[in-house]
Amino acid sequence: MNWEIIIGLEVHAELSTRSKLFCPCSTAFGGAPNTQVCPVCSGMPGSLPAVNRAAVEYAMRLGLALGCSVAERCKFDRKNYFYPDLPKAYQVSQLYEPICRDGALEICSPSGPKTIGIREIHMEEDAGKLNHNGVTLMDFNRCGVPLLEIVSQPDMRGGAEAVAYLEKLRDTLLYLDICDCKMQEGSIRADVNVSVRRPGEALGTRTEMKNLNSFKAIARAIDYESRRQADILQSGGAITQETRRWDDANGVSYGMRNKENAQDYRYFPEPDLLPLRIDAAWLAAVRESLPEMAHQKRERYMREHGLSAHEAAVLTSHRNVARLYEELCALSSQPVESARLLTGEVMRLCNATGTAAEDLALDAAKLARLVGFVLDGKISRAAYKEVTEAVFTRDADVDAYIAEKGLMMSLRGDEAAEAARLVLAEQPGALADYRAGKQKAFGFLMGQVMRKLGGAGNPALAERALRQALDGSD
Amino acid sequence: MSALELGSAIRRGEAGAAEAVAACIDAAERDNPRYGAFLCLLRERALARAKAVQARIDSGEALSALAGVPVAVKDNISTQGVATTCASAMLERYVPVYDATVITKLEAAGMIVIGKCNMDEFAMGGSSETGAFGPVCNPRRVTHVAGGSSGGSAAAVAARLAPLALGSDTGGSIRQPCAFCGVTGIKPTYGSVSRHGLIAYASSLDQIGPLARDIDDCAALLSVISGPCALDSTCVIDAPFDFSRQRPENLRGTRIGLPRNYLARGIDEDVRAAVAGAAREFEAAGAAVDEFDMPLMDYMVPAYYIIACAEASSNLSRYDGLKYGYKSPAAKTLSDVYRLSRSEGFGLEVKRRIMLGSFVLSSGYYDAYYNKALQIRALIKDAYNKLFERYDMLLSPVAPTAAYALGENIGDPMKMYMGDIYTVSVNLAGLPAAALPCGLSREGLPIGFQLVGDSFSEGKLIAAGRVYQSRTAHHTAACGGDAL
Amino acid sequence: MTIDNKLLGYLEDLSCLALPDGEKSRLGADLQEILSYMAKLAEIDTTGVAARSHPFDNVNAFREDEALPSYERGRILANAPAKSGEAFIAPKTVE
């Protein structure tokens, strides 16, 4: 019998503000342990938090982009528990009054477009990092980095939809420029709620899986967990509501100790912070400042640049590609050729080398120079591809590469014209053959012109010059 | 000499900052063993700073009315490089790496911190007996408590060991020791003095305030420490207080409410009589005194203890033996480090309040206790708002009794908590209150009253206090030494 | 409201304390008395009353998003009972 898999996701996104949520320490990733720490984020006695306005505005941005209602009033709460990565022994979060509720995200699921509900978005502070080495070393650099927790409705039906949701959410965060979404640095993390049921039945008991560090791990964990639950139910058992840890190396999840499950966090309103009031004017100002989102870019590229729907879709599939395209357009003033280059050769290179769009780091200025060369007839299409690849694979210097490989074609029309004039003077026989209607003679004359241009000639220019010379010698 | 007189003498060159500091520290070294008012004295540091301040004064720099004046600071206010223990074994060796905003402000005004004052452990108590380093004894009678939790601050001022002191008031912790020791103090409006660097007991109630021999000195010190602070989001005041113009001749037109039910039951007869006497004095000074019944009187103490303990249980969770403070030498595992360090590092009263706070926030009890207390708090605030439509200020006792004997009540937490009946609602509503001496009990122990005003009406309270103290001498009674 | 040993042990866990037996029974009795007294609040009908967690109604205190130099690490670690040159040390957290 069929089991329907029900997935809800809780995604934590670290915001790319300059400073932490409650203190002015830097949020930069990768600093030496405890070098981005002050009395506030290390929980020293007597220290007090002060809210970073930008973090609130980033939350508002995401709420607006996901069509949420942004609360006119919200507040922070303390979540109390003891753990060495939490220096105050409470995490400042939002339980009772989150900043955003009730939004939606349109995803491209394997079975077509689908709307996934967003239950709420709330702000909270990140915890520190524990390094294990016989003892536990406590590093508070990440403590207090602002996070948004984005809680979906249980609207996904399997691992593929969950991954599609995550990809779309990641793109949205990137477009909004509020999170760098580097999974390997932990700047986006997901907890997955999984349950299974017979189609049409009420929701079953769910388990929550933590420690999921890649989209692939998420898909595998969902697959494993849904099968585990189905097996239990199939054999007449019952699912225990619990938190489970995913072990990606061994491809299994296991229940965490009971103690970690039976938490009583004693949430209560954070007395050290004032509530937030978001009035219509503030919300409107943030709405006004929202960057252009993917679907808006897509329409604009088609409308203003005359791109095809396919090209526009490829260019907006990732914030990074759209940004490269727009830089390239600005530098080259050639939107159509820019789009053709990125959707064609560059995408081919990405696929061939397994380069993810988020890792794409091409120098738009170099590409713009290449676009200029090819459109001006200075390099051939074949050379264009070759140099693009060199730029893609090793960030080659465009001019140096072209010079070194001798790819620059004869640049000046008058050089070609001079060559054509000389050839006609030197080859009266071939000229006569041509005049007599022998087409082969034209090919011979072209070869002679190109030879005179020393291999750096532009065939198109040479042909034009030869035809003009022939016309003129009538 | 009052603190302002001393400041003025220093400015005129008739007294020296270093001499003033040395005199206080000499007296404290001599007398502190009797009172336990100070946990530490900072002779070298204070003298060095006094010399630096003196040089600035001598060069004609205008620092403040209190430049060069010594001040004692409660030991829950962080002082960079100087142990700040909260009178707890947990923080016995804790040395802050930053200064509280009030310390920065004191020093900018040219004032000299001479020592850190004893208190109830983490400010939890009303008798300064719960500290880990011994009780504070009342300078009026050393067999009696000094009150708490700012007992060391009040005793230091009463015993003339310091002209001024800073305390903190969460449920009466400035006012009640002032009343017990016969000195004057102000619990400022919540949000008028920065809490940055004040080691938290209950964040939504704590407020730092001044203690001194008279209201004038308190006003001067409050002017120095008040004002906005970017490091405390709840410090909502726009600008530091300026009380220079609050000097009326009389109190004609001032409407004072006297809560009848505060004086009706559960109050010592001497206290009732002294407070009634103060009310008559205000009438004689031109004020209109009118009796009323304070609403919700029986619900103030429970609401206060629920909220204060809830916040405390969370605020004190950071003491875990890992980052600072006491770590149990017996601890091996992480769980041991947490549990043993906390069990051995905290005293009984602190643990009692942490357990209470954990209970009222725990799942299943949150609504009936914590949330209910927040609702009662809203009703109390509303009740005060209504009262301040009718009255400029309220006059009431500070505590139901004068100071009691050391050890007399410490074993009975309920009795101790009930001693806060007149003070806690002021903190729940975030209001300012000034405590002033108004007489002695039959046993010769000081009695105080408080004036409670609407938010940010400190100026009115200080004006009234100035008029009262200009007409009475209760605040000038010789303090130092055992009265017997 | 009865504070039995189970509840007392639970509160001890939540509070991260390990009370000696004498203290435990003493605090149990104290809590029983105090909480019985606090139950008085149920006498007041607070239906529809908004909970007040601050003494005032102010909102929106913000800091602008500016990163400032952090504290020197030695100061951050100065009070740590156990530390390496760069971190606080806890007994291992994973078995």
Coordinates of C-alpha atoms in Angstrom, one line a residue, chain C:
Chain C
M1 CA -0.2 22.8 44.1
T2 CA 1.9 20.1 45.7
I3 CA 5.7 20.2 45.5
D4 CA 6.5 16.5 45.6
N5 CA 9.9 15.0 45.2
K6 CA 9.4 14.4 41.5
L7 CA 8.5 18.0 40.8
L8 CA 11.4 19.2 43.0
G9 CA 13.8 17.0 41.1
Y10 CA 12.4 18.4 37.9
L11 CA 13.0 22.0 39.0
E12 CA 16.4 21.0 40.1
D13 CA 17.1 19.7 36.6
L14 CA 15.7 22.8 35.0
S15 CA 17.8 25.0 37.3
C16 CA 20.9 22.9 36.7
L17 CA 21.4 22.4 40.4
A18 CA 22.3 19.3 42.5
L19 CA 21.0 20.2 45.9
P20 CA 22.3 18.3 49.0
D21 CA 19.4 16.4 50.6
G22 CA 19.0 18.8 53.5
E23 CA 18.7 21.8 51.2
K24 CA 16.4 19.9 49.0
S25 CA 13.8 19.1 51.6
R26 CA 14.1 22.6 53.1
L27 CA 13.6 24.3 49.7
G28 CA 10.8 21.9 48.9
A29 CA 8.9 23.1 52.0
D30 CA 9.7 26.7 51.3
L31 CA 8.5 26.5 47.7
Q32 CA 5.3 24.8 49.0
E33 CA 4.6 27.6 51.3
I34 CA 5.5 30.4 48.9
L35 CA 3.6 28.9 46.0
S36 CA 0.5 28.3 48.1
Y37 CA 0.6 32.0 49.0
M38 CA 1.2 33.0 45.3
A39 CA -1.9 31.1 44.3
K40 CA -3.7 34.1 45.7
L41 CA -3.3 35.7 42.3
A42 CA -6.1 33.4 41.0
E43 CA -8.5 35.5 43.0
I44 CA -8.2 38.3 40.5
D45 CA -10.1 38.0 37.2
T46 CA -7.6 39.0 34.6
T47 CA -9.6 38.0 31.5
G48 CA -8.7 40.1 28.6
V49 CA -5.9 41.9 30.5
A50 CA -2.7 42.2 28.3
A51 CA 0.4 40.8 30.1
R52 CA 2.9 43.6 30.8
S53 CA 6.5 42.5 30.7
H54 CA 8.0 46.0 30.8
P55 CA 7.1 48.8 33.1
F56 CA 6.7 51.2 30.2
D57 CA 5.3 51.1 26.6
N58 CA 8.4 52.2 24.7
V59 CA 9.3 50.4 21.5
N60 CA 12.1 50.3 18.9
A61 CA 15.5 50.8 20.4
F62 CA 18.0 50.1 17.6
R63 CA 21.7 50.0 17.0
E64 CA 22.8 50.7 13.4
D65 CA 24.6 47.9 11.6
E66 CA 28.2 48.9 12.1
A67 CA 30.9 46.4 13.0
L68 CA 33.3 47.6 15.6
P69 CA 36.6 46.0 16.8
S70 CA 35.9 43.2 19.3
Y71 CA 37.5 42.8 22.6
E72 CA 41.1 41.5 22.7
R73 CA 40.8 37.7 23.3
G74 CA 42.8 37.8 26.5
R75 CA 40.2 40.0 28.1
I76 CA 37.4 37.7 26.9
L77 CA 39.1 34.7 28.5
A78 CA 40.5 36.5 31.5
N79 CA 38.0 35.1 34.0
A80 CA 37.7 31.5 32.6
P81 CA 38.4 28.8 35.1
A82 CA 39.7 26.6 32.3
K83 CA 41.0 27.9 29.0
S84 CA 43.5 27.3 26.2
G85 CA 45.3 30.1 24.6
E86 CA 42.3 30.8 22.4
A87 CA 39.2 29.2 23.8
F88 CA 37.2 28.3 26.9
I89 CA 37.4 24.7 27.9
A90 CA 34.6 22.5 28.9
P91 CA 34.6 18.8 29.7
K92 CA 33.9 16.9 26.4
T93 CA 30.2 17.2 25.4
V94 CA 30.0 14.2 23.1
E95 CA 30.5 10.6 24.3

